[in-house]
mmCIF file of C-alpha atoms in Angstrom:
data_model
loop_
_atom_site.group_PDB
_atom_site.id
_atom_site.type_symbol
_atom_site.label_atom_id
_atom_site.label_comp_id
_atom_site.label_asym_id
_atom_site.label_seq_id
_atom_site.Cartn_x
_atom_site.Cartn_y
_atom_site.Cartn_z
ATOM 1 C CA UNK A 1 0.000 0.000 0.000
ATOM 2 C CA UNK A 2 1.062 3.557 -0.656
ATOM 3 C CA UNK A 3 0.007 6.423 1.510
ATOM 4 C CA UNK A 4 -0.194 10.183 1.268
ATOM 5 C CA UNK A 5 -1.071 12.316 4.282
ATOM 6 C CA UNK A 6 -2.152 15.882 4.957
ATOM 7 C CA UNK A 7 0.637 17.731 3.223
ATOM 8 C CA UNK A 8 1.373 19.840 0.138
ATOM 9 C CA UNK A 9 -0.573 22.946 -0.695
ATOM 10 C CA UNK A 10 -1.428 22.969 -4.396
ATOM 11 C CA UNK A 11 -0.846 20.666 -7.310
ATOM 12 C CA UNK A 12 0.287 20.950 -10.892
ATOM 13 C CA UNK A 13 -2.673 21.251 -13.251
ATOM 14 C CA UNK A 14 -3.599 18.116 -15.178
ATOM 15 C CA UNK A 15 -3.391 17.909 -18.941
ATOM 16 C CA UNK A 16 -7.064 17.426 -19.820
ATOM 17 C CA UNK A 17 -8.036 15.886 -23.144
ATOM 18 C CA UNK A 18 -10.276 17.833 -25.423
ATOM 19 C CA UNK A 19 -12.422 15.288 -27.241
ATOM 20 C CA UNK A 20 -15.686 14.563 -25.387
ATOM 21 C CA UNK A 21 -18.257 11.892 -25.948
ATOM 22 C CA UNK A 22 -21.126 14.411 -26.039
ATOM 23 C CA UNK A 23 -23.589 13.405 -28.689
ATOM 24 C CA UNK A 24 -21.484 10.256 -29.279
ATOM 25 C CA UNK A 25 -19.570 12.149 -31.986
ATOM 26 C CA UNK A 26 -16.268 10.823 -33.301
ATOM 27 C CA UNK A 27 -13.208 12.922 -34.049
ATOM 28 C CA UNK A 28 -9.794 13.944 -32.849
ATOM 29 C CA UNK A 29 -8.538 16.678 -30.580
ATOM 30 C CA UNK A 30 -5.648 18.924 -31.419
ATOM 31 C CA UNK A 31 -3.913 19.167 -28.057
ATOM 32 C CA UNK A 32 -4.533 18.468 -24.388
ATOM 33 C CA UNK A 33 -5.538 21.614 -22.548
ATOM 34 C CA UNK A 34 -4.842 22.706 -18.981
ATOM 35 C CA UNK A 35 -7.354 21.819 -16.301
ATOM 36 C CA UNK A 36 -7.804 23.468 -12.939
ATOM 37 C CA UNK A 37 -7.072 20.180 -11.162
ATOM 38 C CA UNK A 38 -7.577 19.965 -7.413
ATOM 39 C CA UNK A 39 -8.138 22.958 -5.185
ATOM 40 C CA UNK A 40 -6.784 22.928 -1.606
ATOM 41 C CA UNK A 41 -9.527 23.089 0.975
ATOM 42 C CA UNK A 42 -9.880 23.062 4.746
ATOM 43 C CA UNK A 43 -12.616 21.112 6.513
ATOM 44 C CA UNK A 44 -13.402 19.755 9.945
ATOM 45 C CA UNK A 45 -14.944 16.703 8.268
ATOM 46 C CA UNK A 46 -12.788 13.574 8.500
ATOM 47 C CA UNK A 47 -11.621 12.595 5.023
ATOM 48 C CA UNK A 48 -9.924 9.216 4.909
ATOM 49 C CA UNK A 49 -10.112 7.484 1.524
ATOM 50 C CA UNK A 50 -9.347 3.921 0.527
ATOM 51 C CA UNK A 51 -8.611 3.494 -3.180
ATOM 52 C CA UNK A 52 -8.904 -0.026 -4.603
ATOM 53 C CA UNK A 53 -6.615 -0.210 -7.642
ATOM 54 C CA UNK A 54 -6.248 -2.920 -10.309
ATOM 55 C CA UNK A 55 -2.436 -3.003 -10.485
ATOM 56 C CA UNK A 56 0.618 -0.810 -10.069
ATOM 57 C CA UNK A 57 2.313 -1.850 -13.316
ATOM 58 C CA UNK A 58 0.316 -0.126 -16.074
ATOM 59 C CA UNK A 59 1.089 3.553 -16.644
ATOM 60 C CA UNK A 60 -2.659 4.198 -16.873
ATOM 61 C CA UNK A 61 -3.159 3.196 -13.242
ATOM 62 C CA UNK A 62 -0.015 4.847 -11.901
ATOM 63 C CA UNK A 63 -1.091 8.135 -13.505
ATOM 64 C CA UNK A 64 -4.520 7.751 -11.902
ATOM 65 C CA UNK A 65 -2.858 7.150 -8.539
ATOM 66 C CA UNK A 66 -0.735 10.260 -8.986
ATOM 67 C CA UNK A 67 -3.774 12.433 -9.626
ATOM 68 C CA UNK A 68 -5.575 10.972 -6.621
ATOM 69 C CA UNK A 69 -2.566 11.453 -4.340
ATOM 70 C CA UNK A 70 -2.101 15.075 -5.333
ATOM 71 C CA UNK A 71 -5.812 15.841 -4.992
ATOM 72 C CA UNK A 72 -5.892 14.191 -1.554
ATOM 73 C CA UNK A 73 -2.928 16.241 -0.385
ATOM 74 C CA UNK A 74 -4.538 19.431 -1.678
ATOM 75 C CA UNK A 75 -7.853 18.665 0.042
ATOM 76 C CA UNK A 76 -6.288 17.535 3.311
ATOM 77 C CA UNK A 77 -7.523 13.953 2.943
ATOM 78 C CA UNK A 78 -5.704 10.801 3.968
ATOM 79 C CA UNK A 79 -5.422 8.394 1.033
ATOM 80 C CA UNK A 80 -4.428 4.732 1.054
ATOM 81 C CA UNK A 81 -4.105 2.863 -2.259
ATOM 82 C CA UNK A 82 -4.311 -0.933 -2.388
ATOM 83 C CA UNK A 83 -2.906 -3.036 -5.223
ATOM 84 C CA UNK A 84 -5.045 -6.009 -6.303
ATOM 85 C CA UNK A 85 -2.439 -7.150 -8.845
ATOM 86 C CA UNK A 86 -5.210 -8.081 -11.329
ATOM 87 C CA UNK A 87 -7.017 -10.305 -8.805
ATOM 88 C CA UNK A 88 -10.734 -9.536 -8.377
ATOM 89 C CA UNK A 89 -10.924 -11.582 -5.162
ATOM 90 C CA UNK A 90 -8.097 -9.471 -3.746
ATOM 91 C CA UNK A 91 -10.063 -6.335 -4.632
ATOM 92 C CA UNK A 92 -13.070 -7.551 -2.665
ATOM 93 C CA UNK A 93 -10.805 -8.334 0.278
ATOM 94 C CA UNK A 94 -9.198 -4.882 0.050
ATOM 95 C CA UNK A 95 -12.617 -3.228 0.226
ATOM 96 C CA UNK A 96 -13.523 -5.275 3.289
ATOM 97 C CA UNK A 97 -10.256 -4.232 4.918
ATOM 98 C CA UNK A 98 -10.968 -0.560 4.237
ATOM 99 C CA UNK A 99 -14.432 -0.929 5.789
ATOM 100 C CA UNK A 100 -12.876 -2.501 8.877
ATOM 101 C CA UNK A 101 -10.327 0.332 9.047
ATOM 102 C CA UNK A 102 -13.166 2.861 9.106
ATOM 103 C CA UNK A 103 -12.451 4.912 5.983
ATOM 104 C CA UNK A 104 -15.014 7.595 5.177
ATOM 105 C CA UNK A 105 -14.651 7.337 1.405
ATOM 106 C CA UNK A 106 -13.966 4.522 -1.051
ATOM 107 C CA UNK A 107 -12.699 4.764 -4.640
ATOM 108 C CA UNK A 108 -13.093 1.559 -6.644
ATOM 109 C CA UNK A 109 -11.345 0.812 -9.945
ATOM 110 C CA UNK A 110 -12.982 -2.570 -10.482
ATOM 111 C CA UNK A 111 -11.620 -5.533 -12.401
ATOM 112 C CA UNK A 112 -14.871 -7.499 -12.182
ATOM 113 C CA UNK A 113 -17.801 -5.182 -11.450
ATOM 114 C CA UNK A 114 -19.889 -8.047 -10.074
ATOM 115 C CA UNK A 115 -17.257 -9.621 -7.823
ATOM 116 C CA UNK A 116 -16.857 -6.464 -5.717
ATOM 117 C CA UNK A 117 -20.560 -5.792 -5.113
ATOM 118 C CA UNK A 118 -20.990 -7.690 -1.806
ATOM 119 C CA UNK A 119 -17.986 -5.899 -0.295
ATOM 120 C CA UNK A 120 -19.207 -2.538 -1.589
ATOM 121 C CA UNK A 121 -22.628 -3.200 -0.054
ATOM 122 C CA UNK A 122 -20.873 -3.551 3.303
ATOM 123 C CA UNK A 123 -19.190 -0.197 2.711
ATOM 124 C CA UNK A 124 -22.458 1.528 1.826
ATOM 125 C CA UNK A 125 -24.191 0.004 4.850
ATOM 126 C CA UNK A 126 -21.365 1.461 6.971
ATOM 127 C CA UNK A 127 -22.111 4.944 5.587
ATOM 128 C CA UNK A 128 -19.000 5.120 3.397
ATOM 129 C CA UNK A 129 -19.171 7.311 0.280
ATOM 130 C CA UNK A 130 -18.324 5.335 -2.873
ATOM 131 C CA UNK A 131 -16.929 6.615 -6.164
ATOM 132 C CA UNK A 132 -16.263 4.260 -9.077
ATOM 133 C CA UNK A 133 -13.521 5.169 -11.555
ATOM 134 C CA UNK A 134 -13.109 3.735 -15.064
ATOM 135 C CA UNK A 135 -15.553 0.846 -14.452
ATOM 136 C CA UNK A 136 -19.112 1.783 -13.570
ATOM 137 C CA UNK A 137 -20.962 -0.388 -11.050
ATOM 138 C CA UNK A 138 -24.535 -1.569 -10.709
ATOM 139 C CA UNK A 139 -26.997 1.155 -9.757
ATOM 140 C CA UNK A 140 -27.227 1.556 -6.013
ATOM 141 C CA UNK A 141 -23.615 0.551 -5.405
ATOM 142 C CA UNK A 142 -21.943 3.929 -5.942
ATOM 143 C CA UNK A 143 -22.572 7.611 -5.465
ATOM 144 C CA UNK A 144 -20.745 8.820 -8.582
ATOM 145 C CA UNK A 145 -18.976 7.242 -11.551
ATOM 146 C CA UNK A 146 -15.890 9.009 -12.950
ATOM 147 C CA UNK A 147 -14.692 8.077 -16.424
ATOM 148 C CA UNK A 148 -16.083 7.474 -19.881
ATOM 149 C CA UNK A 149 -18.971 5.476 -21.232
ATOM 150 C CA UNK A 150 -16.853 2.584 -22.485
ATOM 151 C CA UNK A 151 -19.540 1.153 -24.724
ATOM 152 C CA UNK A 152 -20.024 4.532 -26.415
ATOM 153 C CA UNK A 153 -16.267 5.065 -26.700
ATOM 154 C CA UNK A 154 -15.862 1.651 -28.345
ATOM 155 C CA UNK A 155 -18.418 2.705 -30.943
ATOM 156 C CA UNK A 156 -16.603 6.034 -31.397
ATOM 157 C CA UNK A 157 -13.280 4.380 -32.242
ATOM 158 C CA UNK A 158 -15.181 1.906 -34.418
ATOM 159 C CA UNK A 159 -16.662 4.769 -36.424
ATOM 160 C CA UNK A 160 -13.200 6.351 -36.645
ATOM 161 C CA UNK A 161 -11.880 3.094 -38.115
ATOM 162 C CA UNK A 162 -14.727 3.031 -40.639
ATOM 163 C CA UNK A 163 -14.183 6.658 -41.625
ATOM 164 C CA UNK A 164 -10.489 5.990 -42.194
ATOM 165 C CA UNK A 165 -10.986 2.942 -44.420
ATOM 166 C CA UNK A 166 -10.163 0.120 -42.003
ATOM 167 C CA UNK A 167 -13.476 -1.702 -42.475
ATOM 168 C CA UNK A 168 -12.223 -2.996 -45.848
ATOM 169 C CA UNK A 169 -10.545 -6.175 -44.647
ATOM 170 C CA UNK A 170 -10.173 -8.622 -41.783
ATOM 171 C CA UNK A 171 -9.267 -7.961 -38.179
ATOM 172 C CA UNK A 172 -8.702 -9.644 -34.831
ATOM 173 C CA UNK A 173 -8.967 -8.490 -31.227
ATOM 174 C CA UNK A 174 -6.568 -8.699 -28.293
ATOM 175 C CA UNK A 175 -8.452 -7.864 -25.119
ATOM 176 C CA UNK A 176 -8.801 -8.830 -21.474
ATOM 177 C CA UNK A 177 -11.675 -11.231 -20.934
ATOM 178 C CA UNK A 178 -11.363 -10.757 -17.168
ATOM 179 C CA UNK A 179 -12.171 -7.031 -17.518
ATOM 180 C CA UNK A 180 -15.824 -5.986 -17.756
ATOM 181 C CA UNK A 181 -15.084 -2.615 -19.326
ATOM 182 C CA UNK A 182 -12.660 -4.037 -21.892
ATOM 183 C CA UNK A 183 -15.355 -6.475 -22.953
ATOM 184 C CA UNK A 184 -17.691 -3.485 -23.381
ATOM 185 C CA UNK A 185 -15.077 -1.752 -25.543
ATOM 186 C CA UNK A 186 -14.719 -4.859 -27.684
ATOM 187 C CA UNK A 187 -18.435 -5.546 -28.114
ATOM 188 C CA UNK A 188 -19.404 -2.027 -29.187
ATOM 189 C CA UNK A 189 -16.397 -1.689 -31.511
ATOM 190 C CA UNK A 190 -17.178 -4.984 -33.195
ATOM 191 C CA UNK A 191 -20.872 -4.161 -33.576
ATOM 192 C CA UNK A 192 -19.968 -0.889 -35.279
ATOM 193 C CA UNK A 193 -17.275 -2.062 -37.673
ATOM 194 C CA UNK A 194 -18.842 -5.440 -38.513
ATOM 195 C CA UNK A 195 -21.979 -3.635 -39.653
ATOM 196 C CA UNK A 196 -19.761 -1.668 -42.048
ATOM 197 C CA UNK A 197 -18.419 -4.854 -43.662
ATOM 198 C CA UNK A 198 -15.229 -5.640 -41.742
ATOM 199 C CA UNK A 199 -14.472 -9.342 -41.388
ATOM 200 C CA UNK A 200 -13.954 -10.459 -37.788
ATOM 201 C CA UNK A 201 -11.642 -13.448 -37.356
ATOM 202 C CA UNK A 202 -10.698 -14.129 -33.740
ATOM 203 C CA UNK A 203 -10.587 -12.559 -30.274
ATOM 204 C CA UNK A 204 -7.877 -13.560 -27.811
ATOM 205 C CA UNK A 205 -7.191 -12.493 -24.229
ATOM 206 C CA UNK A 206 -4.053 -11.153 -22.578
ATOM 207 C CA UNK A 207 -5.852 -10.839 -19.217
ATOM 208 C CA UNK A 208 -4.546 -7.289 -18.713
ATOM 209 C CA UNK A 209 -0.941 -8.504 -18.545
ATOM 210 C CA UNK A 210 1.485 -7.150 -21.151
ATOM 211 C CA UNK A 211 3.541 -10.328 -21.608
ATOM 212 C CA UNK A 212 0.426 -12.470 -21.966
ATOM 213 C CA UNK A 213 -1.003 -9.984 -24.450
ATOM 214 C CA UNK A 214 2.172 -10.139 -26.551
ATOM 215 C CA UNK A 215 1.989 -13.946 -26.616
ATOM 216 C CA UNK A 216 -1.717 -13.813 -27.475
ATOM 217 C CA UNK A 217 -1.005 -11.354 -30.303
ATOM 218 C CA UNK A 218 1.759 -13.574 -31.694
ATOM 219 C CA UNK A 219 -0.579 -16.563 -31.672
ATOM 220 C CA UNK A 220 -3.321 -14.491 -33.307
ATOM 221 C CA UNK A 221 -1.098 -13.292 -36.145
ATOM 222 C CA UNK A 222 0.186 -16.836 -36.685
ATOM 223 C CA UNK A 223 -3.327 -18.261 -36.792
ATOM 224 C CA UNK A 224 -4.760 -15.379 -38.832
ATOM 225 C CA UNK A 225 -2.113 -14.144 -41.312
ATOM 226 C CA UNK A 226 -2.818 -11.072 -43.401
ATOM 227 C CA UNK A 227 -5.010 -9.231 -40.915
ATOM 228 C CA UNK A 228 -5.788 -5.657 -41.919
ATOM 229 C CA UNK A 229 -5.620 -4.550 -38.291
ATOM 230 C CA UNK A 230 -5.785 -5.683 -34.674
ATOM 231 C CA UNK A 231 -8.046 -3.928 -32.188
ATOM 232 C CA UNK A 232 -6.748 -3.720 -28.621
ATOM 233 C CA UNK A 233 -8.919 -2.878 -25.617
ATOM 234 C CA UNK A 234 -6.417 -1.607 -23.027
ATOM 235 C CA UNK A 235 -2.835 -0.588 -22.348
ATOM 236 C CA UNK A 236 -1.306 -4.056 -21.728
ATOM 237 C CA UNK A 237 -2.920 -5.392 -24.914
ATOM 238 C CA UNK A 238 -1.845 -2.392 -27.000
ATOM 239 C CA UNK A 239 1.759 -2.492 -25.770
ATOM 240 C CA UNK A 240 1.877 -6.273 -26.173
ATOM 241 C CA UNK A 241 0.563 -6.185 -29.736
ATOM 242 C CA UNK A 242 2.970 -3.410 -30.747
ATOM 243 C CA UNK A 243 5.846 -5.499 -29.384
ATOM 244 C CA UNK A 244 4.635 -8.602 -31.214
ATOM 245 C CA UNK A 245 4.147 -6.860 -34.581
ATOM 246 C CA UNK A 246 7.268 -4.689 -34.558
ATOM 247 C CA UNK A 247 7.862 -1.553 -36.614
ATOM 248 C CA UNK A 248 6.309 -0.868 -40.014
ATOM 249 C CA UNK A 249 3.909 -3.790 -39.797
ATOM 250 C CA UNK A 250 1.398 -4.329 -42.580
ATOM 251 C CA UNK A 251 -1.078 -5.300 -39.869
ATOM 252 C CA UNK A 252 -2.051 -2.071 -38.132
ATOM 253 C CA UNK A 253 -3.085 -1.441 -34.528
ATOM 254 C CA UNK A 254 -6.215 0.428 -33.453
ATOM 255 C CA UNK A 255 -6.766 0.467 -29.729
ATOM 256 C CA UNK A 256 -6.696 2.067 -26.306
ATOM 257 C CA UNK A 257 -4.154 3.861 -24.125
ATOM 258 C CA UNK A 258 -0.892 5.569 -24.989
ATOM 259 C CA UNK A 259 2.531 4.688 -23.624
ATOM 260 C CA UNK A 260 6.006 5.543 -24.894
ATOM 261 C CA UNK A 261 6.011 2.217 -26.758
ATOM 262 C CA UNK A 262 2.656 2.942 -28.372
ATOM 263 C CA UNK A 263 3.822 6.394 -29.458
ATOM 264 C CA UNK A 264 6.868 4.730 -31.045
ATOM 265 C CA UNK A 265 4.367 2.493 -32.851
ATOM 266 C CA UNK A 266 2.587 5.565 -34.166
ATOM 267 C CA UNK A 267 5.917 6.916 -35.386
ATOM 268 C CA UNK A 268 6.780 3.669 -37.182
ATOM 269 C CA UNK A 269 3.369 3.340 -38.807
ATOM 270 C CA UNK A 270 2.272 0.171 -37.004
ATOM 271 C CA UNK A 271 -0.222 2.025 -34.789
ATOM 272 C CA UNK A 272 -2.774 4.222 -36.549
ATOM 273 C CA UNK A 273 -5.306 5.328 -33.918
ATOM 274 C CA UNK A 274 -5.463 5.207 -30.117
ATOM 275 C CA UNK A 275 -8.264 6.095 -27.707
ATOM 276 C CA UNK A 276 -6.628 8.104 -24.935
ATOM 277 C CA UNK A 277 -8.299 8.752 -21.621
ATOM 278 C CA UNK A 278 -7.002 11.044 -18.884
ATOM 279 C CA UNK A 279 -6.360 8.802 -15.869
ATOM 280 C CA UNK A 280 -4.575 11.587 -13.974
ATOM 281 C CA UNK A 281 -7.705 13.734 -14.127
ATOM 282 C CA UNK A 282 -9.875 10.743 -13.242
ATOM 283 C CA UNK A 283 -7.873 10.334 -10.033
ATOM 284 C CA UNK A 284 -8.307 14.015 -9.212
ATOM 285 C CA UNK A 285 -12.043 13.963 -9.906
ATOM 286 C CA UNK A 286 -12.534 10.841 -7.801
ATOM 287 C CA UNK A 287 -10.920 12.319 -4.702
ATOM 288 C CA UNK A 288 -12.585 15.707 -5.170
ATOM 289 C CA UNK A 289 -16.002 14.050 -5.431
ATOM 290 C CA UNK A 290 -15.441 12.061 -2.228
ATOM 291 C CA UNK A 291 -14.345 15.253 -0.465
ATOM 292 C CA UNK A 292 -17.431 17.104 -1.720
ATOM 293 C CA UNK A 293 -19.784 14.318 -0.649
ATOM 294 C CA UNK A 294 -18.273 14.219 2.838
ATOM 295 C CA UNK A 295 -18.937 17.939 3.079
ATOM 296 C CA UNK A 296 -22.617 17.569 2.209
ATOM 297 C CA UNK A 297 -22.667 17.999 -1.576
ATOM 298 C CA UNK A 298 -25.213 16.182 -3.717
ATOM 299 C CA UNK A 299 -23.645 13.344 -5.706
ATOM 300 C CA UNK A 300 -22.985 14.247 -9.331
ATOM 301 C CA UNK A 301 -23.786 10.711 -10.417
ATOM 302 C CA UNK A 302 -21.508 10.807 -13.467
ATOM 303 C CA UNK A 303 -18.385 12.857 -14.135
ATOM 304 C CA UNK A 304 -17.371 12.588 -17.777
ATOM 305 C CA UNK A 305 -13.619 12.791 -18.349
ATOM 306 C CA UNK A 306 -13.276 13.298 -22.138
ATOM 307 C CA UNK A 307 -11.293 11.098 -24.510
ATOM 308 C CA UNK A 308 -9.220 11.809 -27.600
ATOM 309 C CA UNK A 309 -8.465 9.680 -30.646
ATOM 310 C CA UNK A 310 -4.708 10.131 -31.007
ATOM 311 C CA UNK A 311 -3.026 9.776 -34.404
ATOM 312 C CA UNK A 312 0.208 11.007 -35.918
ATOM 313 C CA UNK A 313 -1.531 14.329 -36.497
ATOM 314 C CA UNK A 314 -2.093 15.159 -32.819
ATOM 315 C CA UNK A 315 0.404 12.996 -30.897
ATOM 316 C CA UNK A 316 3.037 15.683 -30.221
ATOM 317 C CA UNK A 317 1.666 17.048 -26.916
ATOM 318 C CA UNK A 318 1.568 13.519 -25.468
ATOM 319 C CA UNK A 319 5.286 12.915 -25.881
ATOM 320 C CA UNK A 320 6.007 14.921 -22.748
ATOM 321 C CA UNK A 321 3.458 12.859 -20.797
ATOM 322 C CA UNK A 322 4.881 9.547 -22.035
ATOM 323 C CA UNK A 323 8.606 10.200 -22.652
ATOM 324 C CA UNK A 324 10.741 7.554 -24.311
ATOM 325 C CA UNK A 325 13.018 5.733 -21.898
#
């Protein structure tokens, strides 16, 4: 577990992404723009937050943690982050531990949105405020969801692929079958592009682990030679597929989540389009919403953190966020 206490005054503003999902419209943004981030606040209300994280390996989650830590410090909240290491049973256990510890707020980044529900019910019954990030939960099991509508976003990137001519051929998918939201991203993408005439071949799972995703991608390409593109549903899958295909591949990658390796794939021509969220801002929004709820605010219900479709045309501002090693 990592911990941040009541320190630091302000934080550096987050780089917010400028493409929203309003109206379910597809497109690209030019550059990330500055966001106000977290505002320091003083309160007599106890603010102790337990954050249940998926893993500490993916840059997406470490950026989310960073935003949450800085927002907690600015608000004067105590934040403890648990690492489930991709184990949904461990996540449920972590929630139970936070309830026992008497936290006043809970942030859940769920692997399996059904597996955590009994533990979350215990938290709600104990009067704990609950915010879900990235993965929405069943109604009645959270106060506010922070993130994107993953089903809508999958359709958005599907329409982008259609508009850019990638429906004329065959494709495969590398996803994470153990992730509810990645399954949503796959299903809506496939529904969109299949209706436009693309030929689906096979879907394989890397289980949200980069090495497994690379092996799954290698097996997919071997079993299905000549694919027009591979769709990836999350950072480990995207990085794994880029590693498996190499530079200048005839099989292109359309997927989710930038890293330095994925940007290198854009530069080489293997990667053509990437859905980019703003996990740093999601972490900030999650903590700020817990703080507001503890101080009597009405739950917002849904906080939309916009996405961008990143291509070679608008990748430059992201190089500073994901520098090459």
